[in-house]
Coordinates of C-alpha atoms in Angstrom, one line a residue:
Chain A
M20 CA 130.7 -66.5 59.3
T21 CA 129.6 -69.2 60.5
A22 CA 125.2 -70.3 60.2
V23 CA 125.0 -70.9 64.0
R24 CA 126.3 -66.6 63.7
R25 CA 124.5 -65.8 60.7
Y26 CA 120.9 -66.2 61.4
P27 CA 120.1 -64.0 64.6
V28 CA 121.1 -60.9 62.3
L29 CA 119.4 -61.9 59.9
V30 CA 116.3 -62.1 62.5
A31 CA 116.9 -59.4 63.8
L32 CA 117.0 -57.3 60.7
I33 CA 113.7 -59.3 59.7
I34 CA 111.9 -58.5 63.3
A35 CA 113.2 -54.3 62.1
A36 CA 111.8 -54.3 59.0
L37 CA 108.3 -56.1 60.9
F38 CA 108.6 -53.5 62.5
M39 CA 108.4 -50.7 59.8
V40 CA 105.6 -52.4 58.2
L41 CA 103.5 -52.8 61.8
P42 CA 101.8 -49.3 61.5
F43 CA 100.5 -50.0 58.6
G44 CA 99.0 -53.4 59.2
I45 CA 97.1 -52.6 62.7
V46 CA 96.3 -49.7 60.3
A47 CA 94.3 -52.2 58.3
I48 CA 92.8 -53.8 61.2
N49 CA 91.4 -51.1 63.0
A50 CA 89.8 -49.6 59.6
V51 CA 87.6 -52.6 59.5
K52 CA 86.3 -52.7 62.4
S53 CA 83.3 -51.6 64.4
P54 CA 83.2 -49.2 66.4
T55 CA 82.0 -51.1 69.3
E56 CA 84.1 -53.8 68.9
Y57 CA 87.4 -51.3 69.1
S58 CA 86.0 -49.7 72.3
S59 CA 85.9 -53.3 73.7
N60 CA 88.9 -54.8 71.9
G61 CA 91.3 -52.3 71.9
P62 CA 93.4 -50.9 69.3
L63 CA 95.5 -54.9 69.0
S64 CA 92.7 -56.8 68.4
L65 CA 91.6 -59.3 65.5
P66 CA 88.5 -57.8 63.4
H67 CA 86.4 -60.3 64.1
G68 CA 85.2 -59.8 60.9
L69 CA 84.9 -56.9 57.7
Y70 CA 82.9 -54.1 59.2
L71 CA 83.4 -51.1 56.0
D72 CA 80.5 -49.1 57.0
G73 CA 83.5 -46.5 58.9
L74 CA 84.6 -46.1 55.9
K75 CA 82.0 -45.7 53.9
D76 CA 81.4 -42.9 55.8
F77 CA 83.9 -40.9 55.4
W78 CA 84.6 -41.5 52.1
Q79 CA 81.2 -39.7 51.8
R80 CA 82.1 -37.1 54.3
V81 CA 84.8 -35.5 52.9
D82 CA 84.0 -37.0 49.9
Y83 CA 86.9 -38.4 49.1
G84 CA 86.6 -39.4 45.3
Q85 CA 86.4 -35.4 44.1
K86 CA 90.1 -35.5 47.0
L87 CA 91.6 -38.1 44.8
V88 CA 90.2 -36.4 41.5
N89 CA 92.4 -33.3 42.2
S90 CA 95.2 -34.9 43.8
I91 CA 95.6 -36.5 40.9
L92 CA 94.7 -33.6 38.6
I93 CA 97.4 -31.7 40.2
S94 CA 100.2 -34.7 40.2
G95 CA 99.3 -35.7 37.3
S96 CA 99.8 -31.7 35.5
V97 CA 102.5 -30.8 37.9
A98 CA 104.6 -34.2 36.2
I99 CA 104.0 -33.5 33.4
G100 CA 105.4 -29.5 33.3
A101 CA 107.9 -29.6 35.3
A102 CA 109.2 -32.3 33.0
M103 CA 108.9 -30.2 30.5
L104 CA 110.8 -27.5 31.7
S105 CA 113.4 -29.7 32.5
V106 CA 113.8 -31.2 29.4
L107 CA 114.1 -27.3 28.2
N108 CA 116.0 -26.3 30.9
A109 CA 118.8 -29.0 30.3
Y110 CA 118.7 -28.8 26.8
A111 CA 120.4 -25.3 27.1
I112 CA 122.7 -26.1 30.2
G113 CA 123.6 -29.9 29.0
I114 CA 124.4 -29.5 25.5
G115 CA 123.8 -26.4 24.7
R116 CA 126.0 -25.3 26.9
I117 CA 125.0 -22.0 27.0
K118 CA 127.3 -19.6 28.6
G119 CA 127.2 -19.2 32.7
R120 CA 125.5 -22.8 32.8
T121 CA 127.3 -22.8 36.3
W122 CA 125.8 -20.1 38.0
V123 CA 122.7 -20.9 36.1
L124 CA 122.3 -24.0 37.3
A125 CA 123.6 -23.6 40.8
F126 CA 120.4 -21.1 40.5
F127 CA 117.7 -23.7 40.1
V128 CA 119.6 -26.0 43.0
L129 CA 119.4 -22.9 45.5
A130 CA 115.7 -22.2 44.5
N131 CA 115.0 -26.1 44.8
M132 CA 116.8 -25.9 47.9
L133 CA 114.6 -22.9 49.1
P134 CA 111.8 -23.0 52.3
Q135 CA 108.6 -22.7 51.1
E136 CA 108.3 -20.5 54.0
A137 CA 109.8 -18.0 53.3
L138 CA 107.9 -17.4 49.8
V139 CA 104.3 -19.1 50.7
Y140 CA 103.0 -15.7 52.4
P141 CA 103.7 -13.6 49.0
I142 CA 102.6 -16.5 46.7
Y143 CA 99.4 -16.3 48.7
Y144 CA 99.1 -12.9 48.3
L145 CA 100.4 -12.6 45.0
S146 CA 97.5 -14.9 43.8
K147 CA 94.7 -13.1 45.4
Q148 CA 95.8 -10.4 43.1
A149 CA 95.7 -12.4 39.9
G150 CA 92.3 -13.9 41.1
L151 CA 94.2 -17.7 41.6
Y152 CA 93.8 -17.6 45.2
D153 CA 92.1 -21.5 45.8
T154 CA 91.9 -22.9 42.7
R155 CA 93.9 -25.8 41.9
L156 CA 95.5 -23.8 38.9
S157 CA 97.9 -21.8 41.0
V158 CA 99.2 -24.9 43.2
I159 CA 100.0 -26.6 39.4
I160 CA 102.1 -23.3 38.2
V161 CA 103.5 -23.4 41.5
F162 CA 104.6 -27.3 42.2
T163 CA 105.5 -26.8 38.2
V164 CA 108.5 -24.5 38.8
V165 CA 109.3 -26.2 41.9
Q166 CA 110.2 -29.1 41.1
A167 CA 111.8 -28.2 37.3
A168 CA 114.3 -27.2 39.3
F169 CA 115.5 -30.7 40.9
G170 CA 114.7 -31.8 37.4
T171 CA 116.4 -28.6 35.6
Y172 CA 119.9 -30.3 37.8
L173 CA 119.3 -34.2 37.6
L174 CA 118.8 -34.0 33.9
S175 CA 121.5 -31.3 32.8
S176 CA 124.3 -33.5 34.3
V177 CA 122.9 -36.5 32.5
L178 CA 122.5 -34.4 29.5
G179 CA 125.8 -32.8 29.5
Q180 CA 127.5 -36.6 29.0
F181 CA 124.8 -37.3 25.6
P182 CA 127.1 -38.7 22.9
R183 CA 127.7 -35.8 20.8
E184 CA 128.1 -37.2 17.2
I185 CA 125.2 -38.2 17.6
I186 CA 123.8 -34.3 17.7
E187 CA 126.0 -33.7 15.1
A188 CA 125.5 -36.4 12.3
A189 CA 121.5 -34.5 13.1
R190 CA 122.6 -30.9 12.6
I191 CA 124.9 -32.3 9.1
D192 CA 121.5 -34.0 8.2
G193 CA 119.5 -30.5 8.6
A194 CA 117.6 -30.9 11.4
N195 CA 117.5 -27.8 13.6
K196 CA 117.7 -27.2 17.1
W197 CA 113.8 -28.0 17.8
Q198 CA 114.2 -31.4 15.8
V199 CA 117.2 -32.5 17.5
L200 CA 115.2 -32.3 21.0
W201 CA 112.4 -33.5 19.8
R202 CA 113.4 -36.7 18.1
I203 CA 117.0 -37.0 19.1
V204 CA 117.7 -36.2 22.6
V205 CA 113.7 -37.3 24.2
P206 CA 113.6 -40.3 22.9
V207 CA 117.4 -41.0 24.0
S208 CA 116.6 -39.6 28.1
R209 CA 113.5 -41.5 27.8
P210 CA 114.3 -43.6 31.0
T211 CA 116.0 -40.2 33.3
I212 CA 112.3 -38.6 32.1
G213 CA 110.6 -41.7 33.6
V214 CA 112.2 -41.0 37.2
L215 CA 111.1 -37.9 37.2
L216 CA 108.1 -38.0 36.1
V217 CA 107.5 -40.7 38.8
F218 CA 109.4 -38.1 41.6
F219 CA 107.6 -35.4 40.6
F220 CA 104.0 -36.7 40.9
I221 CA 104.7 -38.8 44.5
W222 CA 106.3 -35.2 45.5
T223 CA 103.9 -32.8 44.3
W224 CA 100.6 -35.9 46.3
N225 CA 103.0 -35.1 49.4
E226 CA 103.1 -32.4 49.4
F227 CA 101.6 -30.3 52.4
L228 CA 103.2 -26.3 53.6
L229 CA 101.0 -24.5 50.0
P230 CA 98.5 -26.8 49.5
L231 CA 97.2 -26.7 52.6
V232 CA 97.4 -22.3 52.4
M233 CA 95.9 -22.6 48.8
L234 CA 93.9 -25.1 48.4
I235 CA 90.5 -23.4 51.5
S236 CA 87.2 -25.1 49.8
N237 CA 86.3 -28.6 50.0
D238 CA 85.9 -29.1 46.4
N239 CA 89.8 -27.8 45.9
Q240 CA 91.7 -29.8 48.4
T241 CA 93.7 -32.8 48.1
V242 CA 94.1 -35.7 50.5
S243 CA 97.1 -34.9 52.0
V244 CA 95.4 -31.7 52.6
A245 CA 92.1 -32.6 53.2
L246 CA 93.1 -35.5 56.0
G247 CA 96.1 -33.4 57.1
V248 CA 93.6 -30.2 58.4
L249 CA 90.6 -33.0 59.6
Q250 CA 93.5 -34.6 61.6
G251 CA 94.4 -31.0 62.8
Q252 CA 91.4 -30.1 64.2
R253 CA 90.6 -33.1 66.2
L254 CA 87.1 -33.6 65.0
M255 CA 87.7 -37.8 64.4
D256 CA 87.1 -40.8 66.6
A257 CA 89.6 -43.7 66.4
T258 CA 87.4 -45.5 63.6
M259 CA 87.7 -42.5 61.7
T260 CA 90.7 -42.2 61.5
N261 CA 91.8 -45.6 61.3
A262 CA 90.0 -45.1 57.8
A263 CA 91.2 -42.0 57.3
A264 CA 94.5 -43.3 57.4
L265 CA 94.0 -46.1 55.5
L266 CA 92.7 -44.2 52.5
G267 CA 95.5 -42.0 53.4
V268 CA 97.7 -44.9 52.7
L269 CA 96.8 -47.2 49.8
P270 CA 97.5 -44.8 47.3
A271 CA 101.0 -44.9 48.5
I272 CA 101.2 -48.5 48.6
V273 CA 99.8 -48.6 45.1
F274 CA 102.7 -45.7 44.4
F275 CA 105.3 -48.1 45.9
L276 CA 103.9 -51.3 44.2
V277 CA 104.1 -49.7 40.7
F278 CA 107.1 -48.1 40.9
Q279 CA 109.6 -49.7 43.5
R280 CA 111.8 -49.9 41.0
T281 CA 112.3 -46.7 39.7
L282 CA 111.8 -44.6 42.8
T283 CA 114.5 -46.9 44.1
R284 CA 117.1 -46.3 42.0
G285 CA 115.7 -43.0 40.7
I286 CA 117.0 -41.8 44.6
A287 CA 120.2 -43.3 44.4
V288 CA 120.8 -41.0 40.8
G289 CA 119.1 -38.1 42.2
A290 CA 121.3 -38.2 44.8
V291 CA 125.0 -39.4 43.4
K292 CA 125.1 -36.9 40.4
Chain B
M30 CA 126.1 -31.2 42.2
T31 CA 127.3 -29.1 40.1
V32 CA 129.9 -31.0 39.5
T33 CA 129.0 -32.9 36.7
V34 CA 128.3 -30.6 34.1
E35 CA 131.6 -28.1 35.5
R36 CA 134.0 -31.0 34.8
G37 CA 132.5 -31.5 31.5
G38 CA 132.6 -27.8 31.3
R39 CA 135.9 -27.2 31.9
V40 CA 136.3 -30.4 28.6
V41 CA 134.4 -28.7 26.9
R42 CA 136.4 -25.4 26.8
R43 CA 139.9 -26.4 26.3
H44 CA 138.0 -28.2 23.2
H45 CA 137.0 -25.4 22.5
R46 CA 140.1 -23.2 22.1
H47 CA 141.6 -25.6 20.0
H48 CA 139.1 -25.2 17.4
G49 CA 139.7 -21.5 17.4
R50 CA 142.6 -21.8 15.8
T51 CA 142.2 -24.0 13.3
T52 CA 138.8 -22.7 12.2
R53 CA 136.2 -19.7 11.9
P54 CA 135.4 -19.3 15.4
R55 CA 131.6 -19.8 15.3
R56 CA 128.9 -19.0 17.9
P57 CA 127.5 -21.7 18.5
H58 CA 126.1 -21.0 22.3
S59 CA 124.1 -18.4 21.9
S60 CA 120.5 -19.5 20.4
Y61 CA 120.4 -22.1 22.8
A62 CA 119.0 -20.0 25.6
L63 CA 116.3 -19.4 24.0
F64 CA 115.4 -22.8 25.7
L65 CA 116.3 -21.1 29.0
L66 CA 114.3 -18.4 28.2
P67 CA 110.4 -20.5 29.7
G68 CA 111.9 -21.6 32.9
V69 CA 113.6 -18.6 33.6
L70 CA 111.0 -16.3 33.0
A71 CA 108.9 -19.1 35.4
F72 CA 111.2 -19.0 37.9
L73 CA 111.3 -15.0 38.4
V74 CA 107.6 -15.5 39.0
V75 CA 107.6 -18.2 41.0
I76 CA 110.4 -18.3 43.4
V77 CA 112.8 -14.8 42.2
V78 CA 109.8 -12.1 43.0
P79 CA 108.1 -13.9 45.7
F80 CA 111.9 -14.7 47.4
L81 CA 112.3 -10.7 47.3
M82 CA 109.0 -9.6 48.2
N83 CA 109.2 -11.6 51.3
T84 CA 112.7 -10.6 52.1
G85 CA 111.4 -6.8 51.7
V86 CA 108.2 -7.4 54.1
S87 CA 111.0 -8.5 56.9
F88 CA 111.4 -5.3 57.3
T89 CA 108.2 -3.5 57.4
D90 CA 105.5 -3.8 60.3
W91 CA 103.1 -5.3 58.2
Q92 CA 99.2 -7.1 59.5
G93 CA 98.5 -8.2 55.8
V94 CA 96.1 -5.4 54.8
G95 CA 96.8 -1.9 53.7
S96 CA 100.8 -1.0 52.9
P97 CA 103.7 -2.2 55.1
T98 CA 104.9 0.7 56.9
W99 CA 109.0 0.8 56.5
S100 CA 110.3 -0.6 59.8
G101 CA 114.0 -1.8 59.2
L102 CA 115.7 -4.2 61.2
A103 CA 112.9 -4.0 64.2
N104 CA 111.9 -7.3 63.4
Y105 CA 114.8 -8.8 63.5
R106 CA 115.9 -7.4 66.8
E107 CA 112.7 -8.3 68.3
L108 CA 113.2 -12.1 67.6
T109 CA 117.1 -12.2 68.9
H110 CA 114.8 -11.6 72.7
D111 CA 112.2 -13.7 71.5
S112 CA 112.6 -16.9 73.5
E113 CA 109.6 -19.2 71.4
F114 CA 112.1 -18.3 68.5
W115 CA 114.6 -19.3 69.8
A116 CA 112.8 -22.4 71.3
S117 CA 112.1 -23.3 67.9
F118 CA 115.3 -23.6 66.4
R119 CA 116.6 -25.1 69.5
H120 CA 113.9 -28.1 68.3
S121 CA 115.1 -27.7 65.1
L122 CA 118.4 -29.0 66.3
F123 CA 116.6 -32.2 67.6
M124 CA 114.7 -32.3 64.4
V125 CA 118.2 -33.1 62.6
V126 CA 119.4 -35.9 64.5
A127 CA 115.8 -37.5 64.1
M128 CA 115.8 -36.5 60.5
A129 CA 119.3 -36.5 59.4
A130 CA 122.3 -38.0 62.2
V131 CA 119.8 -40.8 63.6
P132 CA 118.8 -42.3 60.0
T133 CA 122.2 -41.5 58.7
V134 CA 123.7 -43.8 61.6
L135 CA 121.4 -46.8 61.6
G136 CA 120.5 -46.4 57.4
L137 CA 124.8 -47.3 57.6
V138 CA 124.3 -49.9 59.2
L139 CA 122.0 -51.3 57.9
A140 CA 122.7 -50.9 54.2
A141 CA 126.1 -52.6 55.2
A142 CA 124.3 -55.6 56.6
L143 CA 121.8 -56.0 54.1
F144 CA 124.0 -55.7 51.0
D145 CA 127.3 -57.2 51.9
F146 CA 125.5 -59.8 54.2
V147 CA 122.3 -60.8 53.6
G148 CA 122.6 -60.6 49.9
K149 CA 125.9 -63.1 50.3
H150 CA 124.3 -64.6 52.1
F151 CA 120.7 -65.1 51.9
G152 CA 120.2 -64.0 48.8
T153 CA 119.7 -60.4 47.1
K154 CA 116.0 -60.7 46.6
I155 CA 115.6 -61.2 50.6
A156 CA 117.5 -58.1 50.5
A157 CA 115.1 -56.1 48.9
V158 CA 112.1 -57.8 49.4
L159 CA 113.5 -55.8 53.9
R160 CA 114.6 -52.8 51.8
A161 CA 111.3 -52.3 50.0
C162 CA 110.1 -52.7 54.3
F163 CA 112.3 -49.9 55.4
Y164 CA 111.6 -48.0 52.7
L165 CA 107.3 -47.4 52.5
P166 CA 107.4 -44.7 54.8
Q167 CA 108.8 -42.3 52.8
V168 CA 106.0 -42.5 50.1
L169 CA 103.7 -42.1 53.2
P170 CA 102.3 -38.7 53.0
I171 CA 103.7 -37.1 56.0
A172 CA 100.2 -35.8 56.6
V173 CA 98.6 -39.3 57.0
A174 CA 102.0 -40.6 58.8
G175 CA 101.4 -37.8 61.2
I176 CA 97.8 -39.4 61.7
V177 CA 98.5 -43.4 61.7
W178 CA 100.7 -42.1 64.5
S179 CA 98.7 -39.6 66.1
W180 CA 96.3 -42.5 66.7
I181 CA 99.1 -45.0 67.6
L182 CA 100.4 -42.5 70.1
A183 CA 96.8 -41.5 71.4
P184 CA 96.8 -41.2 75.1
D185 CA 93.6 -43.5 75.7
N186 CA 93.0 -46.7 73.6
G187 CA 96.4 -45.8 71.4
S188 CA 98.0 -48.6 69.9
L189 CA 101.6 -48.1 72.0
N190 CA 100.4 -47.5 75.5
A191 CA 97.4 -51.3 75.1
L192 CA 101.2 -52.6 73.5
L193 CA 102.6 -51.5 76.6
K194 CA 99.8 -52.3 78.8
A195 CA 100.1 -55.5 77.6
V196 CA 103.1 -56.9 77.7
G197 CA 103.1 -55.9 81.5
L198 CA 104.5 -52.5 81.2
G199 CA 101.5 -50.4 81.5
S200 CA 103.3 -48.6 84.2
L201 CA 105.1 -46.2 81.0
Q202 CA 101.9 -45.2 79.3
R203 CA 101.6 -42.6 79.0
D204 CA 99.8 -39.3 77.2
W205 CA 103.1 -39.7 74.2
L206 CA 102.2 -36.2 72.2
G207 CA 100.3 -34.4 75.2
D208 CA 102.9 -34.6 78.0
P209 CA 105.8 -31.7 77.3
D210 CA 107.9 -33.9 78.6
F211 CA 108.1 -36.5 75.8
A212 CA 106.0 -34.5 72.9
L213 CA 109.8 -33.6 71.3
Y214 CA 111.1 -37.0 71.6
S215 CA 107.9 -38.6 69.9
V216 CA 107.4 -36.1 67.1
M217 CA 111.5 -37.6 66.8
G218 CA 110.6 -41.2 66.6
V219 CA 108.5 -40.7 64.1
M220 CA 110.7 -38.9 62.3
V221 CA 113.1 -41.5 62.1
W222 CA 110.2 -44.3 60.8
V223 CA 109.9 -41.3 58.1
Q224 CA 113.1 -40.9 57.1
I225 CA 115.5 -44.3 57.7
G226 CA 114.2 -45.8 53.9
F227 CA 116.0 -42.5 52.1
P228 CA 119.7 -43.4 53.3
L229 CA 119.2 -47.0 53.5
V230 CA 118.4 -46.4 49.5
V231 CA 120.9 -44.0 48.8
F232 CA 123.3 -46.4 50.4
M233 CA 122.4 -49.5 49.3
A234 CA 123.2 -48.4 45.6
G235 CA 126.1 -47.0 46.3
L236 CA 127.5 -50.5 47.4
Q237 CA 127.3 -51.4 44.4
R238 CA 130.0 -49.5 43.1
V239 CA 132.0 -50.8 45.1
D240 CA 134.6 -53.1 43.7
P241 CA 133.2 -56.7 45.4
Q242 CA 137.5 -58.1 45.5
L243 CA 138.8 -55.1 48.3
Y244 CA 135.8 -57.7 50.4
E245 CA 137.7 -60.7 49.1
A246 CA 140.8 -59.3 49.9
A247 CA 139.6 -57.8 53.1
E248 CA 137.7 -61.3 54.5
L249 CA 140.7 -63.6 52.9
D250 CA 142.9 -61.7 55.2
G251 CA 140.4 -62.7 58.6
A252 CA 139.4 -58.9 58.8
G253 CA 136.2 -58.9 60.5
W254 CA 132.5 -57.5 59.4
W255 CA 132.9 -54.4 61.3
R256 CA 136.8 -53.8 60.1
R257 CA 135.0 -54.2 56.8
F258 CA 132.6 -52.1 57.6
W259 CA 135.0 -49.4 58.7
H260 CA 137.6 -49.6 56.5
I261 CA 135.9 -50.8 52.9
T262 CA 132.1 -49.9 53.0
L263 CA 132.8 -46.0 55.1
P264 CA 135.5 -44.1 52.8
Q265 CA 133.7 -46.0 49.7
I266 CA 130.3 -44.5 50.0
R267 CA 131.8 -40.9 52.0
P268 CA 130.2 -39.2 48.9
E269 CA 126.5 -40.5 49.6
I270 CA 126.7 -39.9 53.1
Y271 CA 127.7 -36.0 52.7
V272 CA 124.7 -36.1 50.3
V273 CA 122.1 -37.3 52.7
L274 CA 123.4 -35.7 55.7
L275 CA 122.8 -32.7 53.6
W276 CA 119.6 -33.4 51.9
C277 CA 118.8 -34.7 55.9
T278 CA 119.6 -31.8 57.8
I279 CA 117.6 -29.6 54.9
A280 CA 115.0 -31.3 55.4
A281 CA 115.1 -31.7 59.0
L282 CA 114.9 -27.3 59.6
K283 CA 112.0 -27.4 56.4
V284 CA 110.0 -30.1 58.7
F285 CA 105.8 -29.1 59.0
G286 CA 103.2 -30.5 58.1
A287 CA 104.5 -33.9 60.7
V288 CA 104.4 -30.9 63.1
Y289 CA 100.9 -29.7 62.3
V290 CA 99.7 -32.8 62.0
L291 CA 100.7 -34.4 65.1
T292 CA 101.2 -32.0 68.2
K293 CA 100.6 -28.2 66.6
G294 CA 103.5 -27.0 68.0
G295 CA 102.5 -28.3 72.1
P296 CA 101.8 -28.8 74.4
G297 CA 102.8 -25.3 75.2
G298 CA 105.4 -25.2 72.0
A299 CA 107.0 -27.8 72.9
T300 CA 107.8 -29.2 69.1
D301 CA 107.7 -25.9 67.7
V302 CA 109.7 -25.7 64.5
P303 CA 110.5 -22.5 63.0
S304 CA 108.3 -23.9 59.7
Y305 CA 106.0 -24.3 62.3
F306 CA 106.1 -20.7 64.3
S307 CA 106.6 -19.3 61.0
F308 CA 103.6 -19.7 59.2
T309 CA 100.9 -19.0 62.3
T310 CA 102.5 -15.8 62.8
F311 CA 101.6 -15.2 58.9
F312 CA 98.3 -16.8 58.8
E313 CA 96.5 -16.8 62.8
K314 CA 98.7 -14.1 64.1
T315 CA 98.9 -12.4 61.2
Q316 CA 102.0 -9.9 61.4
V317 CA 103.4 -10.7 58.0
G318 CA 106.6 -8.9 58.4
Y319 CA 107.4 -11.0 61.4
G320 CA 106.7 -14.2 59.6
A321 CA 108.6 -12.8 56.8
A322 CA 111.7 -11.9 59.3
I323 CA 111.9 -15.5 61.4
S324 CA 111.3 -17.3 57.7
T325 CA 114.0 -14.9 56.4
V326 CA 116.0 -16.1 58.7
L327 CA 115.3 -20.0 58.3
T328 CA 116.1 -19.3 54.7
V329 CA 119.8 -18.0 55.2
I330 CA 120.5 -20.8 57.7
I331 CA 119.8 -23.0 54.8
L332 CA 121.3 -21.6 51.9
V333 CA 124.4 -21.4 53.9
L334 CA 124.4 -25.1 54.7
A335 CA 123.9 -25.8 51.3
L336 CA 126.3 -23.9 49.9
I337 CA 128.8 -25.2 52.5
G338 CA 127.6 -29.0 51.6
L339 CA 127.9 -28.0 48.0
K340 CA 131.8 -27.4 48.2
L341 CA 132.6 -29.7 50.5
Q342 CA 131.3 -32.1 48.1
T343 CA 133.4 -30.6 45.1
R344 CA 136.3 -30.4 47.4
A345 CA 136.0 -34.5 48.0
E346 CA 135.2 -35.1 44.4
D347 CA 138.2 -33.1 42.9
A348 CA 140.5 -35.1 46.2
E349 CA 138.6 -38.0 44.5
E350 CA 140.0 -38.3 41.0
G351 CA 143.5 -35.8 41.8
L352 CA 143.9 -39.9 43.4
R353 CA 143.2 -41.2 40.6
A354 CA 144.8 -39.2 37.7

C-alpha cells in the first residue's frame, strides 16, 4: 500500500481512538471548573484555573474515603478468597482428574453464567435471616463464590496441561497431595493466579446489582453503589456530577495503567481457553 | 470452553486402560475429591440453594413477608400477556445489537486494521496505544460510565448538545435520555462505547497466532486488504468470534447497571430491560413471586444460549482438529 493511502487510515483510527477517550477528557476539565464558570461558558470551554472545591465538597458529602476503603476491602478479600477456592477446585479437576470432572466443570461454568437476578432475592432474604444483611461480609461471600466459578474453569484447563512428571517425582520423594499443591502447583501456576487476582479485584469493584441490594447503609457502600445511587436519585448538579464521575473514573484509570498488560493478556487467555 | 479438559480426559482414559492391563489397578482419584469439598459446599449455599428457591418462589404468590401461597403457573400465564414484560425483552434484542453484534463487527475491523496495518507499517507501539484507548471504558464501573454519559447527554448544558450547537447543528439538540423516541438508541450508543474494547482485545490476541506467511503469500498473490481480511483473518479467528458473540450476548441480556443509572428504565418504560424489570418487581412493587418468574425466564434463555454456544464451540474445535489430523 502506498504512503498516500496509508495515512488516511491511520488518521481515521486515531480520531476514533480520541473519540473513545474524549468523555474522560471532558469529565476531567469540567471537574475542576467552578459552578459559575460552568454555567456561563458551558461544558466545552477550557477551565481558567484549578477549582477543587467541587471535588472536596463531593468527597466529604459522600464520605468518599470510606467508600474507597469498602471497595478495596471487599474486592481484595474476594480476589484472595476466590483465587484460593479456584485453586482447590482446579487441583481436584485438572490434576486429580476426579470422576465426572466434565460435569463438575460444566456445573461451575453454568453457575458463572446464571444471571444474578435469579439469585438476588433469595440471597437478600437468606442474608436477612442469617443476620448478614447490610454487611460487607455478605457481599464478600457471594462474590467469592461467583468469581471462583470462572477461576475454576480457567485454572482447570491450565492445570490439565500441567507436566505430570514433576508431580510424580514429588510424590516419589514422599510429598503428600497438600504439599504438592502448595509447593509445586501453586508456585508454578503463579502467572495464571496473578491474572485471576487482578480480574477478580476489578470485576468485584465494578459490580452493581448485588451490592446495591445488599449494602444499604452509607458506611458499607462501595464506590460503584454510592455513585450509582446518587446519580439514580438525580440529586446532583452538574459540578457535583463531574466531581463524582472524576472520582469514580480515577481508580479505574489507576488499575488500567498498573494492570494493562495483565488485563489484555488475561482477557485473551480467558476467552480462548 | 470445557473442551480442553475433555480433550485431556480422553487421552488420560486411554492411558489408564493401558495401565490396568499391566499393573495392579489403583484408585488415584478418590482423595482428590476432598479438595473439591469447600468449593462445592460454598456453591450449594450461595448459588444452588438461592437458585432453586427463586425457581420455587416463581410458582407462588408472595410479597416477601409471610408465607408464599402456591399459585402454580399463574405468574407465567400472567407474563404471557404482560406488555411491559414483552417490551423489556424487545429492548433486550436492541441491547444484543448494541453490545454483541455491533462491537463484534467493529472490533473485527479495528483489530484487523490495528494488527495487520498499523502494527506492520507504523509499529506495534502505536497499535498498542490505540488498542488501550479503545479498551479503557471496559475497566470503568458501569455505574461510573453511566454518570459520565448521563451528564454528556443531559438536555441543558450537556456536552453533546453544546457540541452540536457549537458546530451549527443546533437543530439536532434534544433530551437524549428523556425523549422516548431516542432514549433506547442513546443507551445503545453508550453500550457500544462501553463494550467495544472487549472484542478488540480478544481478536488482536487471536491474530497473534495466525501464521504471518499466510498474509505474505496472499499479498504476493496480489490480494488487497479486504480480501486478506475476508479470506485469512475471519476464518483464522472464528473460535474467538464465537466466544465473543456468546459472552457479549449473555452480557447484553443481563444488562442492569447502565439502565439503572442512565434512565431507570424510562421514559415511560422505553428502556426497560428484563433485569431492571425484575429488580423493580422484587424491590419496589414487592411482587416477589412475579419477579422470580421474570428472572427464571431470563435464566432459561441465558442457559439455553450458553449451552448452544458451548456446543457450537466444541463442534468448531473438533472440526478443526479433524482437519489438522
